Coordinates of C-alpha atoms and ligand atoms in Angstrom, one line a residue:
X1 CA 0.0 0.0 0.0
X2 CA 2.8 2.3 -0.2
X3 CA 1.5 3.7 -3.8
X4 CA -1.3 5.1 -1.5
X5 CA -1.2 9.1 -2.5
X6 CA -0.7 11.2 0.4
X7 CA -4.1 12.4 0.6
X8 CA -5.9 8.9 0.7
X9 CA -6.7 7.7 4.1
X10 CA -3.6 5.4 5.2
X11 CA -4.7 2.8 8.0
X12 CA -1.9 2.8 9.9
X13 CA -3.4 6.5 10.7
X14 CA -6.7 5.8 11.0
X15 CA -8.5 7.4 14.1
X16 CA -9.3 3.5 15.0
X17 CA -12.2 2.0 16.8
X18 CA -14.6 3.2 19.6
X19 CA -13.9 0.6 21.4
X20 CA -9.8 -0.2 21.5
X21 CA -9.5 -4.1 20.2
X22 CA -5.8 -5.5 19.3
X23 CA -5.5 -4.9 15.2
X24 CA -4.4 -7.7 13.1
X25 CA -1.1 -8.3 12.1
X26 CA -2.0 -9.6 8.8
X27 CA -4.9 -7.3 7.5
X28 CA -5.3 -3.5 8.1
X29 CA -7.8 -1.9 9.5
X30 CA -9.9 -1.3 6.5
X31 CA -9.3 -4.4 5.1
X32 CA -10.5 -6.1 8.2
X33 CA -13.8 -3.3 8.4
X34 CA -14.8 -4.9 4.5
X35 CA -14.6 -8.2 5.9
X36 CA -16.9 -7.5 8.4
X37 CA -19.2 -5.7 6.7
X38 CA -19.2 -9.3 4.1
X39 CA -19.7 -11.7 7.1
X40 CA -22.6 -9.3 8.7
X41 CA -26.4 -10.8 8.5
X42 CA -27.8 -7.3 6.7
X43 CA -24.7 -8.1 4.6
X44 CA -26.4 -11.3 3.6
X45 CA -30.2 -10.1 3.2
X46 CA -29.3 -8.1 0.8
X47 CA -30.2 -11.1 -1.4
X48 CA -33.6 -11.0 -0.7
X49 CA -33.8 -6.8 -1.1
X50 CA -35.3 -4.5 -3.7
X51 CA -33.2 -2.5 -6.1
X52 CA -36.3 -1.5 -7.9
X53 CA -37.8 -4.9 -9.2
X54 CA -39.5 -7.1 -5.6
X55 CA -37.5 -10.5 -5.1
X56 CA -39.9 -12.8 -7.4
X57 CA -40.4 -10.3 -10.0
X58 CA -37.6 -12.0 -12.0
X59 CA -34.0 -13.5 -11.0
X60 CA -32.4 -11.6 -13.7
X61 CA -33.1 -8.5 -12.3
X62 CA -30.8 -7.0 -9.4
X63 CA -31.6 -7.3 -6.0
X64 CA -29.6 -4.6 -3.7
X65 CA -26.9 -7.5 -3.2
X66 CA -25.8 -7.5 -6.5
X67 CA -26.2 -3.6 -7.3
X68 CA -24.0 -3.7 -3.7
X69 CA -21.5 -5.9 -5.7
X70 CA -21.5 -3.8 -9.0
X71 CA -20.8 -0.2 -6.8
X72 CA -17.7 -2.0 -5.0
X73 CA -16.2 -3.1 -8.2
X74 CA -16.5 0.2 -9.7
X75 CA -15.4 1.9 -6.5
X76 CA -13.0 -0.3 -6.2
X77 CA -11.5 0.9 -9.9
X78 CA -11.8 4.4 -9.3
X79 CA -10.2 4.2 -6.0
X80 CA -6.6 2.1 -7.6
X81 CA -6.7 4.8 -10.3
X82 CA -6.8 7.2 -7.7
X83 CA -4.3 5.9 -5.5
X84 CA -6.9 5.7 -3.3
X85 CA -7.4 3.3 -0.7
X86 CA -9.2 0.5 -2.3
X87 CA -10.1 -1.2 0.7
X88 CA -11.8 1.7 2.4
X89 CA -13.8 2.3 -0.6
X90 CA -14.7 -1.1 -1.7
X91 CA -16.1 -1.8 2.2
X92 CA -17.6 1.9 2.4
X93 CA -19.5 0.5 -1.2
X94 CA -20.5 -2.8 0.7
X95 CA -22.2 -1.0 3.4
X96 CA -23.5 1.7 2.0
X97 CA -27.0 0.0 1.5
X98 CA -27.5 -1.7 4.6
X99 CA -30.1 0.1 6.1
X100 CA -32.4 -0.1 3.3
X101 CA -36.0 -1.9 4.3
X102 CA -37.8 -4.4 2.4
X103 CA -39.4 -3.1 -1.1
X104 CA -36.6 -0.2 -1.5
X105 CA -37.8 3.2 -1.7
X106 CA -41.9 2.0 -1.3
X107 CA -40.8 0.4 2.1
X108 CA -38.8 3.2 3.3
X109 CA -42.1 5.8 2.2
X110 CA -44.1 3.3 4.2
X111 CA -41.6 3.2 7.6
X112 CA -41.3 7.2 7.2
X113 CA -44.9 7.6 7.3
X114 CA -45.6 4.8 10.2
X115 CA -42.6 6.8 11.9
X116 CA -44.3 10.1 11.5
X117 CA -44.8 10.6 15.1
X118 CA -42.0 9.2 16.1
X119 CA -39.1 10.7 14.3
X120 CA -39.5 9.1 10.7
X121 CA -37.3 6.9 9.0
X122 CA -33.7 7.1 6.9
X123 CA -31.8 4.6 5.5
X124 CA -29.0 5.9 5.7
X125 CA -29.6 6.5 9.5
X126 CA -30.5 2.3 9.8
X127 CA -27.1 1.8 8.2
X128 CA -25.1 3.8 11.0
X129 CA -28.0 1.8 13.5
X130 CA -27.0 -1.9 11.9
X131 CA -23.0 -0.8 12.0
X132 CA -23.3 0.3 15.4
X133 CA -25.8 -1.1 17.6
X134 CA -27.4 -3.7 16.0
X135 CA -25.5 -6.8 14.4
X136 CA -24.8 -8.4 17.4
X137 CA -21.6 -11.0 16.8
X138 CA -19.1 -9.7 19.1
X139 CA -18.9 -10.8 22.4
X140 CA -17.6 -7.3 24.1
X141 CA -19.5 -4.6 21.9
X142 CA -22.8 -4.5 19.9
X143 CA -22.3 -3.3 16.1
X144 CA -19.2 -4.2 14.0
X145 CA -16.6 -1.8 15.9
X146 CA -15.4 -0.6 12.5
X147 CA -13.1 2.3 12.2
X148 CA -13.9 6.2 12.5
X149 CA -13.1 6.3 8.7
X150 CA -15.5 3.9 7.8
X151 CA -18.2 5.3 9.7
X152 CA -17.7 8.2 8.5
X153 CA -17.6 7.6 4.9
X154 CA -21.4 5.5 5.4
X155 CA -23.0 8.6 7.7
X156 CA -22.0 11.1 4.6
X157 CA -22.7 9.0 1.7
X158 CA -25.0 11.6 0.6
X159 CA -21.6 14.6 1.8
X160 CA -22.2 16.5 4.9
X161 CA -25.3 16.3 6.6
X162 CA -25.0 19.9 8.7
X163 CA -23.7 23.5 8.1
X164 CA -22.6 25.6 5.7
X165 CA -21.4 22.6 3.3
X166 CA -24.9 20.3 3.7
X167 CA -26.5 20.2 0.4
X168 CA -30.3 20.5 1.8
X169 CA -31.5 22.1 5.4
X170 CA -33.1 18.6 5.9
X171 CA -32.4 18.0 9.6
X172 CA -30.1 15.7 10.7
X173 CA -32.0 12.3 11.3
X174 CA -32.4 11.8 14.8
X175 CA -30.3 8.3 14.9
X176 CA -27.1 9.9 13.0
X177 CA -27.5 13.2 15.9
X178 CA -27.5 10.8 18.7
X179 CA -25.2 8.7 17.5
X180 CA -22.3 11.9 16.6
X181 CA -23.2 13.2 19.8
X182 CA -21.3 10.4 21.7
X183 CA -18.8 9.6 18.6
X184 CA -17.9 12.9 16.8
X185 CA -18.1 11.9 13.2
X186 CA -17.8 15.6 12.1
X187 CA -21.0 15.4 10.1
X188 CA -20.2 19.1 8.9
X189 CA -17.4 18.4 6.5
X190 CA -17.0 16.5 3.4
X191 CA -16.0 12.8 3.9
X192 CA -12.3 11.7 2.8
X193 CA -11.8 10.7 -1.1
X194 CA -12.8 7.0 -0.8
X195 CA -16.1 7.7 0.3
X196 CA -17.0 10.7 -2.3
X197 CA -15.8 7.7 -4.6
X198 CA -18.2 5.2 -3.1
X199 CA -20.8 7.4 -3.0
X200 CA -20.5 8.5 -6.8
X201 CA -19.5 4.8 -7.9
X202 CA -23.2 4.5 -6.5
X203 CA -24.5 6.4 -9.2
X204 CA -22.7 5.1 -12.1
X205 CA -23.7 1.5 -11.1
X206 CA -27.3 2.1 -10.8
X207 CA -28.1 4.6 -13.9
X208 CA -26.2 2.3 -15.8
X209 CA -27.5 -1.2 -14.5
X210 CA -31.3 0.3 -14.1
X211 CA -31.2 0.9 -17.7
X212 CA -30.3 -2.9 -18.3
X213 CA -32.7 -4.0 -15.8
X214 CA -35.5 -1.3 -17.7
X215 CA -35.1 -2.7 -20.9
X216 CA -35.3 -6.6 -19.9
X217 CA -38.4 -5.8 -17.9
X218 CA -40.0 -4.3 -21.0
X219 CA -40.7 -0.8 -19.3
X220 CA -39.3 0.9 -22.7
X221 CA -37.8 -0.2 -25.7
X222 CA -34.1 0.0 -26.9
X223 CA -35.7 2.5 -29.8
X224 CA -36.2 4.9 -27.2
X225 CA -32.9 4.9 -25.3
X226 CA -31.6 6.2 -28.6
X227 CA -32.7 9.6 -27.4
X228 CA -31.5 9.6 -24.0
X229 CA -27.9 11.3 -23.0
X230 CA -24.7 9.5 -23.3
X231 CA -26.8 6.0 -23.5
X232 CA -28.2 6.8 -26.9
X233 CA -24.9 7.9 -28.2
X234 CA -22.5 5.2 -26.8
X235 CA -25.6 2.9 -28.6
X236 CA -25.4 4.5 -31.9
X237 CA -21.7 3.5 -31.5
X238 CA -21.6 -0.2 -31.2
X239 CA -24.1 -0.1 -33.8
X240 CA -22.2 1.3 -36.0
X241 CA -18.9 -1.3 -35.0
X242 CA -21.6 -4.5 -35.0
X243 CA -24.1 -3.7 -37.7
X244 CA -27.1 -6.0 -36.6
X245 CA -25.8 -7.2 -33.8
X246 CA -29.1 -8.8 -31.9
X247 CA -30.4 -6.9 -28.7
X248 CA -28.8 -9.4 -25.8
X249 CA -25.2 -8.7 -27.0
X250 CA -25.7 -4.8 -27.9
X251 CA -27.3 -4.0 -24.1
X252 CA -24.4 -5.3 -22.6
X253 CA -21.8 -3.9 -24.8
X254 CA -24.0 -0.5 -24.7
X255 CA -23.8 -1.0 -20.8
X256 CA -20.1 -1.6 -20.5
X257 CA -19.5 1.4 -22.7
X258 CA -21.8 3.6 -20.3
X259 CA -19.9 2.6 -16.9
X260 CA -16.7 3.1 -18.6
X261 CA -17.8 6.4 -20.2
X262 CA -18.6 7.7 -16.6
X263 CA -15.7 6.3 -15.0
X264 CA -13.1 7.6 -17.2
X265 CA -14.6 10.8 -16.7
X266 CA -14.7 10.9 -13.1
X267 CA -10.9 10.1 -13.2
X268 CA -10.1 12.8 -15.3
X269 CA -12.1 15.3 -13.7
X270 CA -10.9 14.2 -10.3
X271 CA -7.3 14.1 -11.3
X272 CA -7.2 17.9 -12.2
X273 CA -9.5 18.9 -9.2
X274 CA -6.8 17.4 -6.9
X275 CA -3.9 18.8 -9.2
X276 CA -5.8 22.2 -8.6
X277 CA -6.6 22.3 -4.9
X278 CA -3.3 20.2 -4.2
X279 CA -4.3 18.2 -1.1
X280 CA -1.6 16.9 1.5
X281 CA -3.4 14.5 3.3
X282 CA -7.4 13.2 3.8
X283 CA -7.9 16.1 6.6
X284 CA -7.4 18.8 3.7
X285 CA -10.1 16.9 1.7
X286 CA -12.4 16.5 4.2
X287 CA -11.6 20.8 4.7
X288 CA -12.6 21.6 1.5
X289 CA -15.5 23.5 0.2
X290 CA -16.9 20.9 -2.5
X291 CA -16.2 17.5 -2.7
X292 CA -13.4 16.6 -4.6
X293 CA -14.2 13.4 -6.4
X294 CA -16.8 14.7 -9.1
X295 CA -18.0 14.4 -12.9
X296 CA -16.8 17.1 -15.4
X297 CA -19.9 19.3 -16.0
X298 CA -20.5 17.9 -19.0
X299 CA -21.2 14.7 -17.9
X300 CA -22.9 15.7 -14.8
X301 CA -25.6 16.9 -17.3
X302 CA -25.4 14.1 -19.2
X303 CA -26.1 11.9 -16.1
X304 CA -28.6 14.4 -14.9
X305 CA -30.7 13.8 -18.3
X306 CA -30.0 9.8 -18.0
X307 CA -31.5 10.0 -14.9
X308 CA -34.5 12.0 -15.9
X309 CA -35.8 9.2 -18.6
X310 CA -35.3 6.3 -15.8
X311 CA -37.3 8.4 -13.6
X312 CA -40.3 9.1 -16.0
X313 CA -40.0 5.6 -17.9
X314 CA -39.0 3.3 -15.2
X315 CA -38.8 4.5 -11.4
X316 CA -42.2 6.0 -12.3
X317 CA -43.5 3.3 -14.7
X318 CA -47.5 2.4 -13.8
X319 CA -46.4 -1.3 -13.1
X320 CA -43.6 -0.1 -10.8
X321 CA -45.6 1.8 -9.2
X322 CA -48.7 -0.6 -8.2
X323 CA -46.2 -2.8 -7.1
X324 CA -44.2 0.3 -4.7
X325 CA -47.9 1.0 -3.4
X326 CA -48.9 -2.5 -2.1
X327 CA -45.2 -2.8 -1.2
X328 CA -46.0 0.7 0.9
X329 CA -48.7 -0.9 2.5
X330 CA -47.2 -4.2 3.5
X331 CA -44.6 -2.6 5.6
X332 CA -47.4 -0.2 7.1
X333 CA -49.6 -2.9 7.9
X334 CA -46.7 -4.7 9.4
X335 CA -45.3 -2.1 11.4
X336 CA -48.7 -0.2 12.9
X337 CA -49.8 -3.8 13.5
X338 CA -46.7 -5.1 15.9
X339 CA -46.6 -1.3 17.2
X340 CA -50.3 -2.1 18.5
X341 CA -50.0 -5.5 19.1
X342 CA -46.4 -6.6 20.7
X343 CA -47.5 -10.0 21.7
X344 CA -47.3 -10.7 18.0
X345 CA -43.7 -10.2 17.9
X346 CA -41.4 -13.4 18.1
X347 CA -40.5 -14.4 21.4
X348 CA -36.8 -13.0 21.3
X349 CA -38.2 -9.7 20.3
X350 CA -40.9 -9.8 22.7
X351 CA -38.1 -10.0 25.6
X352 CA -36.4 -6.9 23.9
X353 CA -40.0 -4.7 24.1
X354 CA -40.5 -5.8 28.1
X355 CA -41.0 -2.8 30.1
X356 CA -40.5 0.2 26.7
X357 CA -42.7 3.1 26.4
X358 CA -44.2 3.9 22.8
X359 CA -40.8 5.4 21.1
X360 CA -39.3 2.9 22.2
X361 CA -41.5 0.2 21.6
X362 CA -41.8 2.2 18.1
X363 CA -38.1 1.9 17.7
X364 CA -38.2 -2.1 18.3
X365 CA -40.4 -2.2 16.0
X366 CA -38.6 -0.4 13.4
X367 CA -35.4 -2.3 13.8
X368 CA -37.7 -5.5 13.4
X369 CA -39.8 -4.4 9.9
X370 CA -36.8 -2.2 8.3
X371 CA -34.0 -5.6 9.0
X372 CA -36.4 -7.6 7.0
X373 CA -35.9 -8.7 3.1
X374 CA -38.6 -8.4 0.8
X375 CA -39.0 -12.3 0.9
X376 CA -39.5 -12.4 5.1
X377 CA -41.8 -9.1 5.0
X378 CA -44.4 -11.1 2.8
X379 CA -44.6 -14.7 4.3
X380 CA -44.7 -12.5 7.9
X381 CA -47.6 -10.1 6.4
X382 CA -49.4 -13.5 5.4
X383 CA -49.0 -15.0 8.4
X384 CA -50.4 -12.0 10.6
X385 CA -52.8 -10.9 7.8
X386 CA -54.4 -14.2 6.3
X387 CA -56.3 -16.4 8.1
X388 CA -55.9 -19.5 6.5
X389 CA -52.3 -19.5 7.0
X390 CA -50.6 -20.6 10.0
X391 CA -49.0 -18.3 12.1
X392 CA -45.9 -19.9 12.6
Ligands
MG1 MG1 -27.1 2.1 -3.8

């Protein structure tokens, strides 16, 4: 790791963990937070989570474990090219969808609005409340104990989250204030390089995969991605190499393009940001006043148009959208149910909710609906819901 530029984050001066544990003589300290974040259960229910299709709408379609897998690789390029450090950003790319309910964005709608009372609901919060409180695997702390660089990095996936620098006046969600009140995360400056890289290897996975996912599902038709920024151009180009080439060769090879149209950019751009601004170590990235890792600006509208047509043909598409509404009400049902009704919880979670008042209890709850996968959210809805099906 000695390539590492000066301004990546170099374990051996991390800030560590909150609670001290010996470090490994073999792995470093971000090496050893990605494999944690691998062996984790929310790691593993990712499987059986929403990207934008519902578990048995297809298996060709990605569920959030797979998107997970597709960010990591790409952040995991962008970091090397970087001389970033891969590991940080490959495990800050692992994490960074963790905290995401059953059904995606319809089952986080559904918590927000069942949490109205009570606080509402963020993903991005759950993430920070799976890492640090609620995988229970280690014998002397709850959470994962990763390092204040990886925590960091997954609490501003979205860049700061207060003052001057925070890109909305959204308040800060009442998990990530609690938490940053007993661990300083320093939620008011930009994250270091790997996770600006994470975060924008996010985007390049999923405009780039959703359009895949779009077209296999039959929500629009390849004719009409001939229109749409960078996608219809980088098409018109491998038609014009394979002339007639049939449609399950040219989506890939359109897709492959796409990713490496945006990724090549985000180098280049990146590299003369950091030749301009001249950083000497992570602390002066984190000190800036933009993020450093960004697109040019003419990509940035590019991606801002490709963006725009998945919206109105896909993320918005009619059949999406029944799906995201019963999805909506699954979650509600599930959550205002078990709020109402705590004897209905399994027994271990029943032992939890002994002796809580309402937020509380409201909390439990939470943690219960929001942990589970699409898969678990429906056979539990039919078993509390139907009456011809057994409870257990
Ligand atoms: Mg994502």
């Amino acid at each position: 790791m000695d390539s590492l530029a000066s301004y990546a984050c170099h374990p051996e001066e991390s800030r560590g963990r909150r609670f001290p544990e010996p470090e490994s003589q073999m792995r470093t300290v971000f090496q050893r937070d990605r494999d944690r974040i691998i062996h984790c259960t929310a790691f593993r229910r990712l499987k059986y989570k929403t990207q934008v299709f519902v578990y048995h709408e297809g298996d060709n379609y990605r569920p959030r474990l797979t998107h997970t897998l597709e960010v990591a690789q790409i952040a995991r390029a962008i970091a090397r090219a970087l001389a970033l450090n891969e590991d940080l950003a490959e495990g800050l790319a692992l994490a960074h969808d963790l905290g995401h309910p059953p059904f995606g964005h319809a089952g986080e709608a559904g918590l927000d609005e069942a949490m109205a009372e009570f606080g509402g609901f963020d993903h991005n919060a759950h993430t920070l409340r799976i890492l640090t409180r609620l995988e229970r695997r280690y014998a002397e702390f709850d959470g994962l104990n990763l390092t204040w660089e990886t925590l960091e990095g997954v609490v501003k996936h979205n860049g700061p989250l207060a003052g001057c620098k925070a890109r909305t006046n959204k308040a800060v969600p009442a998990g990530i204030a609690e938490y940053v009140g007993e661990h300083d995360l320093e939620i008011e400056s930009f994250a270091g390089a790997e996770a600006q890289v994470a975060a924008l290897s996010d985007d390049i996975a999923y405009h780039s995969h959703d359009l895949d996912d779009g077209l296999r599902a039959g929500l629009f038709t390849i004719e009409e991605v001939e229109g749409v920024p960078l996608a219809g151009p980088v098409l018109g180009e491998v038609r014009a190499r394979y002339p007639g080439i049939e449609l399950q060769r040219l989506v890939p090879e359109m897709i492959r393009r796409l990713i490496d149209r945006m990724v090549q950019d985000l180098i280049k751009e990146t590299q003369a940001r950091l030749a301009a601004v001249n950083p000497k170590t992570a602390q002066d990235i984190r000190g800036l006043d933009a993020p450093v890792v960004t697109f040019s600006g003419a990509m940035e509208k590019d991606n801002e148009g490709l963006k725009a047509f998945l919206m109105r043909r896909m993320y918005r598409h009619y059949k999406v959208n029944r799906m995201a509404s019963k999805a909506r009400v699954v979650v509600k049902e599930l959550f205002d149910l078990l709020l109402d009704e705590p004897g209905c919880l399994p027994m271990e979670w029943q032992e939890l909710a002994e002796g809580l008042d309402r937020p509380a209890l409201a909390q439990l709850v939470l943690d219960y609906v929001a942990g589970m996968t699409d898969r678990f959210a429906l056979e539990e809805h039919r078993r509390l819901f139907d009456l011809y099906t057994k409870a257990q």
